[in-house]
Amino acid sequence: MSKTVLEKDKNNLESNEAKAPREKLFHIAKRMDVSLQYKIIVRVISIVTALLMCAFVLNIFKPGKFFTIFSSSFNALTGSTNKFFITLDEFAILLGISIAILPAFKMKFWNLGAEGQILIGGLAAVLVSKYIGPYVPNVLCTILMLIFAIIAGGVWALIPAFFKAKFNTNETLFTLMMNYLAMGFIAFFEQVIDPAHGTIAQLTNGTFPDATDNVKTIIAFVIVVLMTLFMFGYLNKTKHGYELTVVGETRNTAKYIGINVKAVIMRTVVLCGILCGIIGYFTVLKQKSISPNIIGGKGFTAVMIAWLGHMNVVEVIVMAFLVAFITRGSSVAATNVDLGSAFTNITIAIFLITILAFEFFLNYEVHFNKKIFKSKKEVKEVEE
Amino acid sequence: MSPSLLVLLNMKKNLVLQLKNISKSFGKVQANSNVSLDLYEGEILSLLGENGSGKTSLMNIVAGIYFPDSGSVEIKGEPVKITSPKDAFKYKIGMVHQHFKLVDIFTATENVVVGLDKKTRASILEDSENVKVQETKEQPKENILKRVFNFITKSNLKDSADRIKNICNKYGFVLDPNKRVCDMSVSEKQTLEIIKTLYRGVDILILDEPTAVLTPQEIDKLFAVLRKMKEAGKSIIIITHKLNEVMDISDRITVLRKGELIGTVNKVDTSIEQLTEMMVGQKTELNIERSEPKGKEKLLEVKNLSVKNAFGHDVLEDISFELKEGEILGIAGISGNGQKELLEAIAGVQPIANGEVIYHRLKKNKPVSFYHKSLNQIKTLASEGAFHTSKGEKVNFEGITNFEIRNRVNNGEILFNDNETMLLKGKNPREIRELGIHLAFVPEDRLGMGLVGNMNINENMMLRSYRKGNGPFLNFKKPRDTAEKIINELEVATTSANVQVKKLSGGNVQKVLVGREIAYAPSVFMVAYPVRGLDINSSYTIYNLLNKQKQNGVGIIYVGEDLDVLLALADRILVLCNGKVSGVVDARKVDKRELGALMLGK
């Protein structure tokens, strides 16, 4: 009798299982420990995939040109002295901006205003060159340009930082809006300086018009290298760097331990602004002018670089180099196969999104439901 | 016949919920492994276990918040899949979580009906056994004005409010349906949570640590209500780790330890001793050594302290007490009655509206040194007559060179007449530290207030000391030594000092924090809920550390929730109620009931 009861039970169970909602195929769990080895592997796979995706997209536009993007990228790096310097310039600017926003990001102050801070620094340099330049020697003029660029960038950054510290306003929107304000300022001064054309003519005072672009690129690169070294030390070895990390991690712990959170926020963001001002200065030095679109969205690309570099100086250097590499590569490829300049933007977007998507594997692990897979296997075996 | 069989016979009850071999893991942490559990109609089952034994996660599986990795859930004999709290309500399961899930600015009624659509609400009202629902015909389209009017006057919720009143009458709850949650006490909020589930018509009610936030008197009330619900045929699961309550209320007890099922026993067959053994693996007694306080000198004095919250309400009102050297002052009170603000006000984190915190540096008849005082300060103090010499003479520095003063001070000839007093009001933690006052503080939220989870042990040691030394650079050597010392002496289970603190277990995190604060050589040591979430062994480590500090003459303020521990550990207990001192009692003479009454402000 007991046997029949058991069988009945079994039948019941089976019918119930059929009725019950489907079990989940897999579930996702947060990763606690990530070994360096695993991290590097995921990163390499993500970068290779990202490159392949870019090549694939190019292949869609121009069939048969799958490998062009790789050859172009290397061509952009080593093809000629000129091309090399253009790539170096791209790398220097991207790395410079990424490094500049790094302390704010480490403090979890999402400064999207790098672009505005650079523009306003650049504008200050331009105004110095235009209105003070004629009355002072060239060297003094360029020094004054740098000083005013630093002050302007710092003050521009201080505004959102002050409101964040004092009233806890949202820094993301605030800094973003400040970008458009900075652009508006430049458009305004373009009109003031040259009402007829609405652009700022090539500046001569303090911009070393005789020096070649390549020399200026080298100077910019050296400054960025110095900035990077400074930032590495600042974030990892100094009391300031320690304080801003604590503030970024838990504001309450910082408060309990007696860190002046408001002061740290303002100090750190002003440092970002100062570094952005420096970048603004050497942008003006090279372009000898300024316009609202002179940075061309690099402020936002740098945000991605800092984020993908996990706010770590070494990783940021690698990421900045890769992005510069692929930007220049796709730009060369676009000219080679006769595509518009928008192609560059498409490739960067695809490249960054692919790498960002792979972050998932660094943060989470996927567990498949062994039961379902087993039962499917069993079903297959039975069928065979 | 054994008593258990008798109980079984008397019950003659149906199985309503059955868990079979439930396993659940979070990453590498196995929260439950192969746990089975039965629940019968009209019984109260206690789920007993220490913190972290997997009680809450098991019940979250029943309530549809987690989905088990393996195992099955059966309701009245039928296997079901509960994938969301909505599913759980479908199967008439309701859970009251430890942290209430209520909307502060809503009234009780609004909180009960929020999330229910019109149809469900109507069907619930029809189902209701007690409320006669007027035949509400489906109106084609309600006038918008009328709807606005209804919304403003809340007359559309009248039916629901009536039903809530009925539920209250039936089970003996006391609750005003029109009271806003923000005006409610903790026990009212809990009542509301229970009513919320009853309103939706649950048969199985799960309560997660319902007594943790209640006074003894309120607990009695809650238990009376639960008994009534049980008589009405509802099944109740109570998650708890308090043994006397378990013995008081439950019919059967299921014990978990480290995620595994240890066993299920009938209350009549068991004893507190057996349950303790099941819970912790071996018999333990709350056996904390308590020495007599050493000194008699005042260390800290709080005078008429008032603190206001962000909305300008008084969270602390007119608090006054003293802390002597070498004593443990316990602070009891239902959580949220001002304990946090009190400690924060002393530590300089919370602004003080009124009153004063006075620190006494015990310097009477002790030599002056340049450690705390500059030459100029010493000169001023000397002219005020604050010093005497080792021979008992008056100190007069007039006409003496600085060099000679330095010599005399360094030789220890100049002594203080009296203890130094320092006013802490308006000073932030850093300024207090710079006065040379070693005020150690272990806040309640270890990773959110005391430590930085993403930093390693070394870096966390630096929090206290990173500012030391001149120049902009950090000194890594000393924190590393401190970290090594703490790991060795307190037996922190970690592979190295380079492990991120958030990866340590709760007990080890606490050891790191307490160790760091002790390494700071405190004179006043404030701890808030230091053993919350720790197992018994780690708890004893903490008690012993505190007692050792006490013997060294440190004044300790201990905010705790477990009254047994407070009674066994503290010398005096200050009871807070609604931000006021409702009593200061001798911990050696008072009992739990009296404390409970004081906690309620009676």
JSON list of C-alpha atoms in Angstrom, two decimals, chain B residues 5-89:
[
{"chain": "B", "resi": 5, "resn": "LEU", "atom": "CA", "xyz": [2.83, 13.48, 22.25]},
{"chain": "B", "resi": 6, "resn": "LEU", "atom": "CA", "xyz": [0.07, 15.00, 24.31]},
{"chain": "B", "resi": 7, "resn": "VAL", "atom": "CA", "xyz": [0.69, 18.32, 22.65]},
{"chain": "B", "resi": 8, "resn": "LEU", "atom": "CA", "xyz": [0.64, 16.73, 19.27]},
{"chain": "B", "resi": 9, "resn": "LEU", "atom": "CA", "xyz": [-2.65, 15.04, 20.00]},
{"chain": "B", "resi": 10, "resn": "ASN", "atom": "CA", "xyz": [-4.15, 18.21, 21.35]},
{"chain": "B", "resi": 11, "resn": "MET", "atom": "CA", "xyz": [-3.16, 20.09, 18.30]},
{"chain": "B", "resi": 12, "resn": "LYS", "atom": "CA", "xyz": [-4.79, 17.97, 15.61]},
{"chain": "B", "resi": 13, "resn": "LYS", "atom": "CA", "xyz": [-3.75, 20.73, 13.31]},
{"chain": "B", "resi": 14, "resn": "ASN", "atom": "CA", "xyz": [-3.05, 21.04, 9.64]},
{"chain": "B", "resi": 15, "resn": "LEU", "atom": "CA", "xyz": [0.31, 21.70, 8.14]},
{"chain": "B", "resi": 16, "resn": "VAL", "atom": "CA", "xyz": [0.20, 25.14, 6.54]},
{"chain": "B", "resi": 17, "resn": "LEU", "atom": "CA", "xyz": [3.79, 25.75, 5.54]},
{"chain": "B", "resi": 18, "resn": "GLN", "atom": "CA", "xyz": [6.60, 23.36, 4.88]},
{"chain": "B", "resi": 19, "resn": "LEU", "atom": "CA", "xyz": [10.14, 24.19, 3.88]},
{"chain": "B", "resi": 20, "resn": "LYS", "atom": "CA", "xyz": [12.17, 21.33, 2.48]},
{"chain": "B", "resi": 21, "resn": "ASN", "atom": "CA", "xyz": [15.96, 21.36, 2.27]},
{"chain": "B", "resi": 22, "resn": "ILE", "atom": "CA", "xyz": [16.26, 25.05, 1.57]},
{"chain": "B", "resi": 23, "resn": "SER", "atom": "CA", "xyz": [19.74, 26.29, 0.66]},
{"chain": "B", "resi": 24, "resn": "LYS", "atom": "CA", "xyz": [20.74, 29.83, -0.13]},
{"chain": "B", "resi": 25, "resn": "SER", "atom": "CA", "xyz": [24.13, 31.41, -0.57]},
{"chain": "B", "resi": 26, "resn": "PHE", "atom": "CA", "xyz": [25.25, 34.97, -1.12]},
{"chain": "B", "resi": 27, "resn": "GLY", "atom": "CA", "xyz": [28.51, 34.85, -2.97]},
{"chain": "B", "resi": 28, "resn": "LYS", "atom": "CA", "xyz": [30.72, 32.70, -0.77]},
{"chain": "B", "resi": 29, "resn": "VAL", "atom": "CA", "xyz": [28.54, 33.07, 2.30]},
{"chain": "B", "resi": 30, "resn": "GLN", "atom": "CA", "xyz": [26.23, 30.13, 2.86]},
{"chain": "B", "resi": 31, "resn": "ALA", "atom": "CA", "xyz": [23.22, 31.71, 4.57]},
{"chain": "B", "resi": 32, "resn": "ASN", "atom": "CA", "xyz": [21.16, 28.51, 4.74]},
{"chain": "B", "resi": 33, "resn": "SER", "atom": "CA", "xyz": [22.06, 24.97, 3.95]},
{"chain": "B", "resi": 34, "resn": "ASN", "atom": "CA", "xyz": [19.47, 22.20, 3.82]},
{"chain": "B", "resi": 35, "resn": "VAL", "atom": "CA", "xyz": [17.04, 23.75, 6.26]},
{"chain": "B", "resi": 36, "resn": "SER", "atom": "CA", "xyz": [13.64, 22.12, 6.66]},
{"chain": "B", "resi": 37, "resn": "LEU", "atom": "CA", "xyz": [10.84, 23.55, 8.74]},
{"chain": "B", "resi": 38, "resn": "ASP", "atom": "CA", "xyz": [7.15, 22.84, 9.39]},
{"chain": "B", "resi": 39, "resn": "LEU", "atom": "CA", "xyz": [4.46, 25.25, 10.49]},
{"chain": "B", "resi": 40, "resn": "TYR", "atom": "CA", "xyz": [1.01, 24.18, 11.67]},
{"chain": "B", "resi": 41, "resn": "GLU", "atom": "CA", "xyz": [-2.23, 26.05, 11.75]},
{"chain": "B", "resi": 42, "resn": "GLY", "atom": "CA", "xyz": [-2.76, 28.14, 14.86]},
{"chain": "B", "resi": 43, "resn": "GLU", "atom": "CA", "xyz": [0.67, 27.86, 16.39]},
{"chain": "B", "resi": 44, "resn": "ILE", "atom": "CA", "xyz": [3.49, 30.15, 17.26]},
{"chain": "B", "resi": 45, "resn": "LEU", "atom": "CA", "xyz": [6.87, 28.93, 16.09]},
{"chain": "B", "resi": 46, "resn": "SER", "atom": "CA", "xyz": [10.03, 30.60, 17.25]},
{"chain": "B", "resi": 47, "resn": "LEU", "atom": "CA", "xyz": [12.97, 30.69, 14.92]},
{"chain": "B", "resi": 48, "resn": "LEU", "atom": "CA", "xyz": [15.90, 30.90, 17.26]},
{"chain": "B", "resi": 49, "resn": "GLY", "atom": "CA", "xyz": [19.53, 31.50, 16.53]},
{"chain": "B", "resi": 50, "resn": "GLU", "atom": "CA", "xyz": [22.39, 33.88, 17.06]},
{"chain": "B", "resi": 51, "resn": "ASN", "atom": "CA", "xyz": [22.95, 36.82, 14.80]},
{"chain": "B", "resi": 52, "resn": "GLY", "atom": "CA", "xyz": [24.06, 35.65, 11.41]},
{"chain": "B", "resi": 53, "resn": "SER", "atom": "CA", "xyz": [22.62, 32.17, 11.82]},
{"chain": "B", "resi": 54, "resn": "GLY", "atom": "CA", "xyz": [20.41, 32.59, 8.76]},
{"chain": "B", "resi": 55, "resn": "LYS", "atom": "CA", "xyz": [17.02, 33.18, 10.40]},
{"chain": "B", "resi": 56, "resn": "THR", "atom": "CA", "xyz": [16.15, 36.31, 8.49]},
{"chain": "B", "resi": 57, "resn": "SER", "atom": "CA", "xyz": [17.33, 35.06, 5.13]},
{"chain": "B", "resi": 58, "resn": "LEU", "atom": "CA", "xyz": [15.28, 31.88, 5.57]},
{"chain": "B", "resi": 59, "resn": "MET", "atom": "CA", "xyz": [12.18, 33.92, 6.29]},
{"chain": "B", "resi": 60, "resn": "ASN", "atom": "CA", "xyz": [12.95, 36.31, 3.45]},
{"chain": "B", "resi": 61, "resn": "ILE", "atom": "CA", "xyz": [12.75, 33.28, 1.20]},
{"chain": "B", "resi": 62, "resn": "VAL", "atom": "CA", "xyz": [9.26, 32.55, 2.49]},
{"chain": "B", "resi": 63, "resn": "ALA", "atom": "CA", "xyz": [8.29, 36.19, 2.08]},
{"chain": "B", "resi": 64, "resn": "GLY", "atom": "CA", "xyz": [9.43, 36.23, -1.53]},
{"chain": "B", "resi": 65, "resn": "ILE", "atom": "CA", "xyz": [12.37, 38.57, -1.12]},
{"chain": "B", "resi": 66, "resn": "TYR", "atom": "CA", "xyz": [14.98, 35.95, -1.92]},
{"chain": "B", "resi": 67, "resn": "PHE", "atom": "CA", "xyz": [14.63, 32.88, -4.07]},
{"chain": "B", "resi": 68, "resn": "PRO", "atom": "CA", "xyz": [16.28, 29.72, -2.74]},
{"chain": "B", "resi": 69, "resn": "ASP", "atom": "CA", "xyz": [19.20, 28.14, -4.60]},
{"chain": "B", "resi": 70, "resn": "SER", "atom": "CA", "xyz": [17.68, 24.75, -3.95]},
{"chain": "B", "resi": 71, "resn": "GLY", "atom": "CA", "xyz": [14.91, 23.15, -1.96]},
{"chain": "B", "resi": 72, "resn": "SER", "atom": "CA", "xyz": [11.16, 23.63, -2.08]},
{"chain": "B", "resi": 73, "resn": "VAL", "atom": "CA", "xyz": [8.44, 25.56, -0.32]},
{"chain": "B", "resi": 74, "resn": "GLU", "atom": "CA", "xyz": [5.04, 23.91, 0.18]},
{"chain": "B", "resi": 75, "resn": "ILE", "atom": "CA", "xyz": [1.87, 25.61, 1.28]},
{"chain": "B", "resi": 76, "resn": "LYS", "atom": "CA", "xyz": [-0.83, 23.29, 2.57]},
{"chain": "B", "resi": 77, "resn": "GLY", "atom": "CA", "xyz": [0.92, 20.42, 0.88]},
{"chain": "B", "resi": 78, "resn": "GLU", "atom": "CA", "xyz": [1.30, 22.02, -2.50]},
{"chain": "B", "resi": 79, "resn": "PRO", "atom": "CA", "xyz": [4.71, 23.04, -3.81]},
{"chain": "B", "resi": 80, "resn": "VAL", "atom": "CA", "xyz": [4.78, 26.72, -4.71]},
{"chain": "B", "resi": 81, "resn": "LYS", "atom": "CA", "xyz": [7.29, 29.15, -6.12]},
{"chain": "B", "resi": 82, "resn": "ILE", "atom": "CA", "xyz": [7.33, 32.45, -4.29]},
{"chain": "B", "resi": 83, "resn": "THR", "atom": "CA", "xyz": [9.28, 34.87, -6.41]},
{"chain": "B", "resi": 84, "resn": "SER", "atom": "CA", "xyz": [8.07, 38.19, -5.02]},
{"chain": "B", "resi": 85, "resn": "PRO", "atom": "CA", "xyz": [6.36, 39.63, -1.93]},
{"chain": "B", "resi": 86, "resn": "LYS", "atom": "CA", "xyz": [3.25, 39.87, -4.11]},
{"chain": "B", "resi": 87, "resn": "ASP", "atom": "CA", "xyz": [3.35, 36.10, -4.58]},
{"chain": "B", "resi": 88, "resn": "ALA", "atom": "CA", "xyz": [3.71, 35.76, -0.84]},
{"chain": "B", "resi": 89, "resn": "PHE", "atom": "CA", "xyz": [0.54, 37.75, -0.23]}
]
